[in-house]
mmCIF file of C-alpha atoms and ligand atoms in Angstrom:
data_model
loop_
_atom_site.group_PDB
_atom_site.id
_atom_site.type_symbol
_atom_site.label_atom_id
_atom_site.label_comp_id
_atom_site.label_asym_id
_atom_site.label_seq_id
_atom_site.Cartn_x
_atom_site.Cartn_y
_atom_site.Cartn_z
ATOM 1 C CA MET G 1 8.247 -74.857 2.983
ATOM 2 C CA THR G 2 4.994 -74.594 1.020
ATOM 3 C CA LYS G 3 4.979 -71.716 -1.386
ATOM 4 C CA LYS G 4 2.163 -69.997 -3.241
ATOM 5 C CA ILE G 5 3.060 -69.062 -6.763
ATOM 6 C CA GLY G 6 0.959 -67.063 -9.185
ATOM 7 C CA ILE G 7 1.016 -67.497 -12.935
ATOM 8 C CA LEU G 8 -0.496 -65.388 -15.676
ATOM 9 C CA THR G 9 -0.579 -65.282 -19.464
ATOM 10 C CA SER G 10 -0.294 -61.794 -20.904
ATOM 11 C CA GLY G 11 -0.407 -60.069 -24.310
ATOM 12 C CA GLY G 12 -1.551 -61.847 -27.475
ATOM 13 C CA ASP G 13 -2.249 -65.558 -27.109
ATOM 14 C CA CYS G 14 -0.406 -68.258 -29.030
ATOM 15 C CA ALA G 15 -0.266 -72.028 -29.232
ATOM 16 C CA GLY G 16 1.521 -73.665 -26.312
ATOM 17 C CA LEU G 17 0.300 -71.568 -23.381
ATOM 18 C CA ASN G 18 -1.727 -74.379 -21.802
ATOM 19 C CA ALA G 19 1.292 -76.649 -22.118
ATOM 20 C CA VAL G 20 3.323 -74.184 -19.991
ATOM 21 C CA LEU G 21 0.543 -73.918 -17.431
ATOM 22 C CA ARG G 22 0.534 -77.696 -17.173
ATOM 23 C CA ALA G 23 4.320 -77.926 -16.796
ATOM 24 C CA VAL G 24 4.414 -75.248 -14.081
ATOM 25 C CA THR G 25 1.496 -76.799 -12.211
ATOM 26 C CA VAL G 26 2.885 -80.339 -12.293
ATOM 27 C CA ARG G 27 6.439 -79.313 -11.363
ATOM 28 C CA ALA G 28 5.347 -76.967 -8.568
ATOM 29 C CA THR G 29 2.674 -79.263 -7.118
ATOM 30 C CA ASP G 30 4.179 -82.725 -7.515
ATOM 31 C CA GLY G 31 7.821 -81.668 -7.502
ATOM 32 C CA TYR G 32 7.823 -79.199 -4.585
ATOM 33 C CA GLY G 33 4.414 -79.466 -2.894
ATOM 34 C CA TRP G 34 3.541 -75.831 -3.668
ATOM 35 C CA GLN G 35 0.215 -74.243 -4.581
ATOM 36 C CA VAL G 36 -0.286 -72.616 -7.968
ATOM 37 C CA PHE G 37 -2.783 -69.843 -8.614
ATOM 38 C CA GLY G 38 -3.761 -69.063 -12.202
ATOM 39 C CA ILE G 39 -4.606 -65.386 -12.575
ATOM 40 C CA SER G 40 -7.275 -64.451 -15.124
ATOM 41 C CA HIS G 41 -6.676 -62.213 -18.128
ATOM 42 C CA GLY G 42 -3.115 -61.172 -17.409
ATOM 43 C CA THR G 43 -2.742 -58.503 -14.751
ATOM 44 C CA ILE G 44 -6.461 -57.657 -14.994
ATOM 45 C CA GLY G 45 -7.207 -60.543 -12.619
ATOM 46 C CA LEU G 46 -5.062 -58.838 -9.984
ATOM 47 C CA LEU G 47 -6.684 -55.466 -10.641
ATOM 48 C CA ASN G 48 -10.298 -56.490 -10.300
ATOM 49 C CA ARG G 49 -11.955 -56.875 -6.922
ATOM 50 C CA PRO G 50 -12.727 -59.528 -5.981
ATOM 51 C CA LEU G 51 -9.464 -60.840 -7.418
ATOM 52 C CA GLU G 52 -9.942 -63.150 -10.399
ATOM 53 C CA TYR G 53 -7.899 -66.318 -10.072
ATOM 54 C CA ARG G 54 -8.259 -70.029 -9.512
ATOM 55 C CA PRO G 55 -6.075 -72.708 -8.028
ATOM 56 C CA LEU G 56 -4.450 -74.836 -10.753
ATOM 57 C CA THR G 57 -4.294 -78.542 -10.005
ATOM 58 C CA VAL G 58 -2.514 -81.404 -11.725
ATOM 59 C CA GLU G 59 -5.899 -83.088 -12.310
ATOM 60 C CA MET G 60 -7.058 -80.119 -14.410
ATOM 61 C CA PHE G 61 -4.441 -81.102 -16.968
ATOM 62 C CA ASP G 62 -5.098 -84.851 -16.933
ATOM 63 C CA GLY G 63 -7.191 -84.616 -20.107
ATOM 64 C CA GLY G 64 -6.267 -82.942 -23.355
ATOM 65 C CA VAL G 65 -6.094 -79.384 -22.003
ATOM 66 C CA PHE G 66 -2.363 -79.012 -22.394
ATOM 67 C CA HIS G 67 -2.440 -79.552 -26.138
ATOM 68 C CA GLN G 68 -5.328 -77.156 -26.748
ATOM 69 C CA GLY G 69 -4.680 -73.764 -28.283
ATOM 70 C CA GLY G 70 -5.331 -70.446 -26.513
ATOM 71 C CA THR G 71 -4.985 -70.058 -22.763
ATOM 72 C CA ILE G 72 -7.397 -71.390 -20.172
ATOM 73 C CA LEU G 73 -6.574 -68.319 -18.053
ATOM 74 C CA GLY G 74 -7.510 -65.772 -20.717
ATOM 75 C CA THR G 75 -5.268 -62.871 -21.650
ATOM 76 C CA THR G 76 -5.440 -59.292 -22.860
ATOM 77 C CA THR G 77 -3.473 -56.757 -24.866
ATOM 78 C CA LYS G 78 -5.432 -53.815 -23.477
ATOM 79 C CA GLY G 79 -4.735 -53.860 -19.770
ATOM 80 C CA ASP G 80 -1.489 -51.922 -19.231
ATOM 81 C CA PRO G 81 -1.861 -51.056 -15.505
ATOM 82 C CA PHE G 82 0.512 -48.091 -15.907
ATOM 83 C CA ALA G 83 -1.856 -46.524 -18.454
ATOM 84 C CA PHE G 84 -5.109 -48.332 -17.888
ATOM 85 C CA PRO G 85 -7.935 -47.344 -20.263
ATOM 86 C CA MET G 86 -10.830 -45.868 -18.246
ATOM 87 C CA PRO G 87 -14.477 -45.771 -19.405
ATOM 88 C CA ASP G 88 -14.296 -41.981 -20.019
ATOM 89 C CA GLY G 89 -11.444 -42.472 -22.525
ATOM 90 C CA SER G 90 -8.694 -41.314 -20.145
ATOM 91 C CA PHE G 91 -5.752 -43.440 -18.950
ATOM 92 C CA LYS G 92 -4.926 -44.025 -15.284
ATOM 93 C CA ASP G 93 -1.905 -45.481 -13.488
ATOM 94 C CA ARG G 94 -3.414 -48.422 -11.581
ATOM 95 C CA SER G 95 -0.157 -50.296 -11.084
ATOM 96 C CA MET G 96 -0.243 -50.198 -7.284
ATOM 97 C CA GLU G 97 -3.658 -51.872 -7.316
ATOM 98 C CA VAL G 98 -2.080 -54.821 -9.139
ATOM 99 C CA VAL G 99 0.758 -54.942 -6.630
ATOM 100 C CA GLU G 100 -1.806 -54.874 -3.816
ATOM 101 C CA GLY G 101 -3.656 -57.737 -5.576
ATOM 102 C CA CYS G 102 -0.465 -59.832 -5.458
ATOM 103 C CA ARG G 103 -0.112 -59.111 -1.747
ATOM 104 C CA MET G 104 -3.756 -60.005 -1.083
ATOM 105 C CA LEU G 105 -3.122 -63.381 -2.702
ATOM 106 C CA GLY G 106 -0.062 -63.859 -0.531
ATOM 107 C CA LEU G 107 2.143 -64.843 -3.461
ATOM 108 C CA ASP G 108 5.713 -65.909 -2.824
ATOM 109 C CA ALA G 109 6.569 -65.514 -6.514
ATOM 110 C CA LEU G 110 4.948 -64.676 -9.817
ATOM 111 C CA ILE G 111 5.541 -66.338 -13.193
ATOM 112 C CA GLY G 112 4.645 -64.110 -16.143
ATOM 113 C CA ILE G 113 4.273 -65.639 -19.599
ATOM 114 C CA GLY G 114 4.505 -62.904 -22.200
ATOM 115 C CA GLY G 115 6.157 -61.175 -25.111
ATOM 116 C CA ASP G 116 8.454 -58.166 -24.791
ATOM 117 C CA GLY G 117 5.676 -55.633 -24.112
ATOM 118 C CA SER G 118 3.939 -57.554 -21.367
ATOM 119 C CA LEU G 119 7.159 -58.798 -19.767
ATOM 120 C CA LYS G 120 8.354 -55.179 -19.476
ATOM 121 C CA ILE G 121 5.125 -54.261 -17.712
ATOM 122 C CA ILE G 122 5.094 -57.259 -15.354
ATOM 123 C CA HIS G 123 8.775 -56.829 -14.529
ATOM 124 C CA GLU G 124 8.210 -53.187 -13.591
ATOM 125 C CA LEU G 125 5.179 -54.093 -11.456
ATOM 126 C CA CYS G 126 7.200 -56.714 -9.607
ATOM 127 C CA ARG G 127 10.093 -54.305 -9.138
ATOM 128 C CA ARG G 128 7.835 -51.685 -7.580
ATOM 129 C CA GLY G 129 6.021 -54.243 -5.442
ATOM 130 C CA ASP G 130 9.146 -56.213 -4.509
ATOM 131 C CA ILE G 131 7.535 -59.382 -5.880
ATOM 132 C CA PRO G 132 9.912 -62.224 -6.849
ATOM 133 C CA PHE G 133 9.461 -62.669 -10.612
ATOM 134 C CA VAL G 134 10.347 -65.236 -13.278
ATOM 135 C CA ALA G 135 9.493 -64.730 -16.956
ATOM 136 C CA ILE G 136 8.643 -67.229 -19.698
ATOM 137 C CA PRO G 137 8.897 -66.020 -23.319
ATOM 138 C CA LYS G 138 5.984 -66.550 -25.686
ATOM 139 C CA THR G 139 5.270 -64.797 -28.957
ATOM 140 C CA ILE G 140 4.598 -66.018 -32.449
ATOM 141 C CA ASP G 141 6.747 -63.081 -33.615
ATOM 142 C CA ASN G 142 9.863 -64.722 -32.076
ATOM 143 C CA ASP G 143 11.336 -61.268 -31.549
ATOM 144 C CA LEU G 144 12.308 -61.594 -27.884
ATOM 145 C CA ASP G 145 16.031 -61.245 -27.392
ATOM 146 C CA CYS G 146 18.285 -63.804 -25.645
ATOM 147 C CA THR G 147 16.235 -66.835 -26.683
ATOM 148 C CA ASP G 148 16.491 -68.710 -29.964
ATOM 149 C CA GLN G 149 12.831 -69.543 -29.752
ATOM 150 C CA SER G 150 9.720 -68.335 -27.964
ATOM 151 C CA ILE G 151 6.601 -70.433 -27.390
ATOM 152 C CA GLY G 152 4.122 -70.180 -30.275
ATOM 153 C CA PHE G 153 6.584 -69.411 -33.048
ATOM 154 C CA MET G 154 7.041 -72.878 -34.515
ATOM 155 C CA THR G 155 3.294 -73.543 -34.583
ATOM 156 C CA ALA G 156 2.722 -70.236 -36.376
ATOM 157 C CA VAL G 157 5.416 -71.203 -38.893
ATOM 158 C CA ASP G 158 3.759 -74.597 -39.428
ATOM 159 C CA VAL G 159 0.393 -72.942 -40.060
ATOM 160 C CA ALA G 160 1.906 -70.450 -42.510
ATOM 161 C CA THR G 161 3.814 -73.243 -44.281
ATOM 162 C CA GLU G 162 0.643 -75.245 -44.649
ATOM 163 C CA ALA G 163 -1.068 -72.174 -46.103
ATOM 164 C CA LEU G 164 1.662 -71.976 -48.762
ATOM 165 C CA ASP G 165 1.294 -75.710 -49.460
ATOM 166 C CA ARG G 166 -2.391 -75.082 -50.074
ATOM 167 C CA LEU G 167 -1.912 -71.919 -52.116
ATOM 168 C CA GLN G 168 0.600 -73.480 -54.510
ATOM 169 C CA PRO G 169 -1.752 -75.894 -56.333
ATOM 170 C CA THR G 170 -4.514 -73.336 -56.732
ATOM 171 C CA ALA G 171 -1.965 -70.782 -57.984
ATOM 172 C CA ALA G 172 -0.644 -73.317 -60.512
ATOM 173 C CA SER G 173 -4.143 -74.305 -61.616
ATOM 174 C CA HIS G 174 -5.111 -70.705 -62.382
ATOM 175 C CA ASP G 175 -1.776 -69.303 -63.611
ATOM 176 C CA ARG G 176 -1.732 -66.838 -60.725
ATOM 177 C CA VAL G 177 0.633 -65.049 -58.405
ATOM 178 C CA MET G 178 -0.433 -65.637 -54.802
ATOM 179 C CA VAL G 179 0.596 -63.131 -52.152
ATOM 180 C CA LEU G 180 0.471 -64.326 -48.533
ATOM 181 C CA GLU G 181 0.617 -61.680 -45.776
ATOM 182 C CA LEU G 182 1.929 -63.034 -42.484
ATOM 183 C CA MET G 183 2.066 -61.710 -38.919
ATOM 184 C CA GLY G 184 5.218 -60.934 -36.983
ATOM 185 C CA ARG G 185 4.786 -57.334 -35.858
ATOM 186 C CA ASP G 186 8.053 -55.508 -36.689
ATOM 187 C CA ALA G 187 10.058 -58.671 -37.309
ATOM 188 C CA GLY G 188 10.073 -60.984 -40.317
ATOM 189 C CA HIS G 189 10.879 -64.278 -38.578
ATOM 190 C CA ILE G 190 7.604 -66.039 -39.459
ATOM 191 C CA ALA G 191 7.679 -64.800 -43.063
ATOM 192 C CA LEU G 192 11.299 -65.834 -43.629
ATOM 193 C CA THR G 193 11.053 -69.253 -41.985
ATOM 194 C CA ALA G 194 7.678 -70.223 -43.475
ATOM 195 C CA GLY G 195 8.640 -68.746 -46.837
ATOM 196 C CA ILE G 196 11.658 -71.028 -47.050
ATOM 197 C CA ALA G 197 9.720 -74.052 -45.760
ATOM 198 C CA GLY G 198 6.771 -73.425 -48.080
ATOM 199 C CA GLY G 199 8.703 -72.817 -51.295
ATOM 200 C CA ALA G 200 8.081 -69.074 -51.717
ATOM 201 C CA ASP G 201 9.670 -67.393 -54.737
ATOM 202 C CA ILE G 202 9.730 -63.942 -53.177
ATOM 203 C CA ILE G 203 9.872 -63.039 -49.464
ATOM 204 C CA LEU G 204 9.664 -59.434 -48.325
ATOM 205 C CA LEU G 205 10.742 -58.591 -44.771
ATOM 206 C CA PRO G 206 10.700 -55.370 -42.745
ATOM 207 C CA GLU G 207 14.438 -55.824 -42.151
ATOM 208 C CA ILE G 208 15.409 -55.757 -45.860
ATOM 209 C CA PRO G 209 14.335 -52.725 -47.924
ATOM 210 C CA TYR G 210 12.965 -53.732 -51.325
ATOM 211 C CA LYS G 211 12.371 -52.302 -54.788
ATOM 212 C CA LEU G 212 9.384 -53.373 -56.867
ATOM 213 C CA ILE G 213 11.590 -53.655 -59.946
ATOM 214 C CA HIS G 214 13.286 -56.681 -58.343
ATOM 215 C CA VAL G 215 9.930 -58.298 -57.601
ATOM 216 C CA GLN G 216 8.860 -57.623 -61.192
ATOM 217 C CA ASN G 217 12.108 -59.057 -62.583
ATOM 218 C CA LYS G 218 11.839 -62.189 -60.456
ATOM 219 C CA ILE G 219 8.294 -62.904 -61.633
ATOM 220 C CA ASN G 220 9.267 -62.289 -65.245
ATOM 221 C CA GLN G 221 12.273 -64.643 -64.871
ATOM 222 C CA LEU G 222 9.985 -67.359 -63.519
ATOM 223 C CA LEU G 223 7.513 -66.892 -66.375
ATOM 224 C CA LYS G 224 10.367 -67.030 -68.892
ATOM 225 C CA ARG G 225 11.494 -70.333 -67.404
ATOM 226 C CA GLY G 226 8.036 -71.715 -68.012
ATOM 227 C CA ARG G 227 6.588 -71.333 -64.540
ATOM 228 C CA ASN G 228 2.918 -70.414 -64.606
ATOM 229 C CA PHE G 229 2.591 -69.315 -60.988
ATOM 230 C CA ALA G 230 4.519 -67.635 -58.202
ATOM 231 C CA LEU G 231 4.286 -67.579 -54.429
ATOM 232 C CA VAL G 232 5.030 -64.321 -52.635
ATOM 233 C CA VAL G 233 5.276 -63.985 -48.849
ATOM 234 C CA VAL G 234 5.188 -60.589 -47.198
ATOM 235 C CA ALA G 235 5.560 -59.771 -43.509
ATOM 236 C CA GLU G 236 2.832 -57.494 -42.178
ATOM 237 C CA ALA G 237 5.214 -54.653 -41.212
ATOM 238 C CA VAL G 238 6.684 -54.264 -44.708
ATOM 239 C CA LYS G 239 6.096 -50.734 -45.971
ATOM 240 C CA THR G 240 5.174 -49.469 -49.419
ATOM 241 C CA GLU G 241 8.063 -48.966 -51.810
ATOM 242 C CA GLU G 242 8.063 -45.289 -50.806
ATOM 243 C CA GLY G 243 8.389 -46.213 -47.137
ATOM 244 C CA GLN G 244 4.795 -45.600 -46.028
ATOM 245 C CA PRO G 245 3.548 -47.948 -43.277
ATOM 246 C CA VAL G 246 0.425 -49.886 -44.317
ATOM 247 C CA GLN G 247 -2.005 -50.025 -41.427
ATOM 248 C CA ILE G 248 -5.684 -50.196 -40.648
ATOM 249 C CA LYS G 249 -7.457 -48.359 -37.844
ATOM 250 C CA ASP G 250 -10.183 -49.919 -35.755
ATOM 251 C CA LEU G 251 -13.183 -47.931 -34.468
ATOM 252 C CA SER G 252 -11.273 -46.840 -31.365
ATOM 253 C CA GLY G 253 -8.631 -45.284 -33.618
ATOM 254 C CA ARG G 254 -6.021 -47.929 -32.753
ATOM 255 C CA ALA G 255 -3.717 -48.678 -35.705
ATOM 256 C CA ARG G 256 -2.798 -52.249 -36.596
ATOM 257 C CA TYR G 257 -0.721 -53.718 -39.369
ATOM 258 C CA GLY G 258 -2.710 -54.969 -42.336
ATOM 259 C CA GLY G 259 -2.951 -54.312 -46.045
ATOM 260 C CA ILE G 260 0.560 -54.773 -47.411
ATOM 261 C CA GLY G 261 -0.483 -58.023 -49.132
ATOM 262 C CA HIS G 262 -3.241 -56.177 -50.994
ATOM 263 C CA TYR G 263 -0.869 -53.350 -51.950
ATOM 264 C CA LEU G 264 1.764 -55.762 -53.221
ATOM 265 C CA SER G 265 -0.679 -57.836 -55.183
ATOM 266 C CA ASP G 266 -1.967 -54.693 -56.989
ATOM 267 C CA GLN G 267 1.601 -53.585 -57.742
ATOM 268 C CA ILE G 268 2.497 -57.008 -59.158
ATOM 269 C CA THR G 269 -0.523 -56.972 -61.482
ATOM 270 C CA ARG G 270 0.310 -53.405 -62.587
ATOM 271 C CA LEU G 271 3.950 -54.215 -63.291
ATOM 272 C CA THR G 272 3.739 -57.739 -64.743
ATOM 273 C CA GLY G 273 0.160 -58.113 -65.959
ATOM 274 C CA ALA G 274 -0.093 -61.316 -63.911
ATOM 275 C CA GLU G 275 -3.360 -62.222 -62.287
ATOM 276 C CA THR G 276 -2.871 -62.017 -58.537
ATOM 277 C CA ARG G 277 -4.735 -62.915 -55.372
ATOM 278 C CA PHE G 278 -3.732 -62.011 -51.854
ATOM 279 C CA MET G 279 -4.460 -63.692 -48.559
ATOM 280 C CA VAL G 280 -4.044 -62.347 -45.032
ATOM 281 C CA LEU G 281 -3.463 -65.331 -42.762
ATOM 282 C CA GLY G 282 -3.969 -63.317 -39.559
ATOM 283 C CA HIS G 283 -4.935 -64.908 -36.261
ATOM 284 C CA VAL G 284 -5.074 -68.425 -37.722
ATOM 285 C CA GLN G 285 -1.333 -68.310 -36.990
ATOM 286 C CA ARG G 286 -2.022 -67.895 -33.286
ATOM 287 C CA GLY G 287 -4.842 -70.378 -32.811
ATOM 288 C CA GLY G 288 -5.071 -74.139 -32.910
ATOM 289 C CA GLN G 289 -3.105 -76.879 -31.260
ATOM 290 C CA PRO G 290 0.577 -76.326 -30.502
ATOM 291 C CA ASP G 291 2.875 -78.494 -32.579
ATOM 292 C CA ALA G 292 5.249 -80.948 -30.908
ATOM 293 C CA ALA G 293 8.140 -78.440 -30.904
ATOM 294 C CA ASP G 294 6.077 -75.860 -29.006
ATOM 295 C CA ARG G 295 4.775 -78.451 -26.537
ATOM 296 C CA VAL G 296 8.319 -79.548 -25.756
ATOM 297 C CA LEU G 297 9.598 -75.965 -25.462
ATOM 298 C CA ALA G 298 6.670 -75.009 -23.223
ATOM 299 C CA SER G 299 7.309 -78.032 -21.012
ATOM 300 C CA ALA G 300 11.032 -77.303 -20.679
ATOM 301 C CA PHE G 301 10.353 -73.626 -19.914
ATOM 302 C CA GLY G 302 7.650 -74.413 -17.340
ATOM 303 C CA VAL G 303 9.785 -76.883 -15.403
ATOM 304 C CA LYS G 304 12.813 -74.566 -15.480
ATOM 305 C CA ALA G 305 10.789 -71.551 -14.304
ATOM 306 C CA VAL G 306 9.607 -73.441 -11.204
ATOM 307 C CA ASP G 307 13.131 -74.716 -10.533
ATOM 308 C CA LEU G 308 14.398 -71.105 -10.652
ATOM 309 C CA ILE G 309 11.909 -70.167 -7.944
ATOM 310 C CA ALA G 310 13.110 -73.102 -5.857
ATOM 311 C CA GLU G 311 16.676 -71.819 -6.282
ATOM 312 C CA GLN G 312 15.515 -68.277 -5.374
ATOM 313 C CA LYS G 313 16.797 -66.983 -8.705
ATOM 314 C CA PHE G 314 14.552 -64.082 -9.639
ATOM 315 C CA ASP G 315 14.265 -61.423 -12.321
ATOM 316 C CA ARG G 316 15.306 -64.100 -14.791
ATOM 317 C CA MET G 317 13.747 -65.200 -18.063
ATOM 318 C CA VAL G 318 13.961 -68.821 -19.115
ATOM 319 C CA ALA G 319 15.378 -69.116 -22.614
ATOM 320 C CA TRP G 320 16.319 -71.633 -25.295
ATOM 321 C CA GLN G 321 19.941 -71.459 -26.409
ATOM 322 C CA ASN G 322 22.117 -74.025 -28.166
ATOM 323 C CA ARG G 323 19.607 -76.837 -27.769
ATOM 324 C CA THR G 324 19.123 -76.395 -24.039
ATOM 325 C CA VAL G 325 17.086 -74.390 -21.578
ATOM 326 C CA VAL G 326 18.931 -71.644 -19.709
ATOM 327 C CA ASP G 327 18.018 -68.524 -17.744
ATOM 328 C CA VAL G 328 19.013 -64.955 -18.554
ATOM 329 C CA PRO G 329 18.568 -61.616 -16.764
ATOM 330 C CA ILE G 330 15.120 -60.294 -17.624
ATOM 331 C CA LEU G 331 16.515 -56.797 -18.205
ATOM 332 C CA GLU G 332 18.782 -58.145 -20.949
ATOM 333 C CA ALA G 333 15.926 -60.004 -22.611
ATOM 334 C CA ILE G 334 13.610 -56.980 -22.774
ATOM 335 C CA ALA G 335 16.247 -54.362 -23.586
ATOM 336 C CA GLN G 336 15.748 -54.693 -27.323
ATOM 337 C CA ASN G 337 13.822 -56.701 -29.888
ATOM 338 C CA ARG G 338 15.473 -59.352 -32.026
ATOM 339 C CA ALA G 339 14.933 -58.653 -35.697
ATOM 340 C CA VAL G 340 15.879 -60.920 -38.601
ATOM 341 C CA ASP G 341 19.632 -60.687 -39.173
ATOM 342 C CA PRO G 342 20.057 -59.660 -42.820
ATOM 343 C CA LYS G 343 23.365 -61.542 -42.804
ATOM 344 C CA GLY G 344 22.048 -64.516 -40.836
ATOM 345 C CA VAL G 345 21.881 -68.131 -41.924
ATOM 346 C CA LEU G 346 18.233 -68.119 -42.984
ATOM 347 C CA VAL G 347 18.674 -65.038 -45.172
ATOM 348 C CA GLN G 348 21.722 -66.697 -46.742
ATOM 349 C CA THR G 349 19.728 -69.887 -47.213
ATOM 350 C CA ALA G 350 16.918 -67.995 -48.939
ATOM 351 C CA ARG G 351 19.389 -66.277 -51.245
ATOM 352 C CA GLY G 352 21.096 -69.611 -51.909
ATOM 353 C CA LEU G 353 17.756 -71.034 -53.004
ATOM 354 C CA GLY G 354 17.267 -68.164 -55.440
ATOM 355 C CA ILE G 355 14.445 -66.659 -53.397
ATOM 356 C CA CYS G 356 14.092 -62.944 -54.149
ATOM 357 C CA LEU G 357 14.220 -60.809 -51.002
ATOM 358 C CA GLY G 358 13.367 -57.654 -52.884
ATOM 359 C CA ASP G 359 16.819 -56.048 -52.799
ATOM 360 C CA GLU G 360 18.066 -57.829 -55.915
ATOM 361 C CA SER G 361 16.446 -59.796 -58.722
HETATM 362 O O1 F6P J 1 2.490 -60.015 -31.300
HETATM 363 C C1 F6P J 1 1.704 -61.046 -31.782
HETATM 364 C C2 F6P J 1 0.771 -60.567 -32.851
HETATM 365 O O2 F6P J 1 0.021 -61.676 -33.282
HETATM 366 C C3 F6P J 1 1.442 -59.863 -34.015
HETATM 367 O O3 F6P J 1 2.065 -60.750 -34.896
HETATM 368 C C4 F6P J 1 0.268 -59.106 -34.591
HETATM 369 O O4 F6P J 1 0.698 -57.936 -35.270
HETATM 370 C C5 F6P J 1 -0.510 -58.737 -33.376
HETATM 371 O O5 F6P J 1 -0.138 -59.620 -32.340
HETATM 372 C C6 F6P J 1 -2.007 -58.786 -33.542
HETATM 373 O O6 F6P J 1 -2.578 -58.323 -32.370
HETATM 374 P P1 F6P J 1 -4.132 -58.357 -32.066
HETATM 375 O O7 F6P J 1 -4.445 -59.696 -31.475
HETATM 376 O O8 F6P J 1 -4.315 -57.251 -31.090
HETATM 377 O O9 F6P J 1 -4.874 -58.139 -33.353
#
């Protein structure tokens, strides 16, 4: 029987979203003969009247769309329908309008591509509206539980690694310490993985409390050994040594991470006398073409998500575990975030390479 399935991208964008849209469209259309509707800007497309959506066809992905960055559907981080920001500054629960939007479209199932925040919201909407739901994990932060990898992470790591590759020669040419601040929200997965791949000497993570004395000692050890530069990676959620969060506020008063690289670079100059420069890599980590790993992951997730609908298996999230694609209960996946394991293999690897993690010199 022909089905109508809706798909939306929600929360911050990342590389690989168009590759999932392509996989879902091809599998649903060619594999099952269903129709796919792409909803604009996350749940906002279901909130606005007229509804904002467009049919997705296999032909739309014939060209190079699937390996472009961003999302052709658009997305938002500001459209929580349970607390929707109104023009007068108040917040209103508009969730039932979204549910009604789904009904107006006549959807048999909805696929939501998101990180933990947006998947929680979409799952709750679907629960209230009795809408069959399948989730696909995407976030450069890689902090969703129950999946080894989320779409966007490996591309972000590649970008951050390339940044380190580029910072190293300029650091060595000028006898400088370079501090690279990386995204990741409250988790240090990008910083740890890219730091190892890019040859960092010091990596500071939100999961491992640090002391500046260890950073100072590590830089002095390197200088003593004849090194004339150092590479430092810091995850954006790392706090000051005294435990103060480092954040910036935009004009609306919304706080965002940002500034720990600057703080650390000043502290390193104060303590070691080294000339430092800091760089905030920011949204460069989210943009650009997905790498091959993210394209493959997105393709596997997209096909599996459609197959789950065909099997009538709902409230599931597709996931990557032990080199294969599986599905897990969505409630398990969104119950808690997955931080870096301070005893995990990558932390051990970093320590084995002599990388300072700030808790010892
Ligand atoms: O969650 C993804 C992420 O890129 C985080 O790493 C970062 O802190 C945040 O989103 C940035 O959000 P925004 O796009 O709102 O600046």
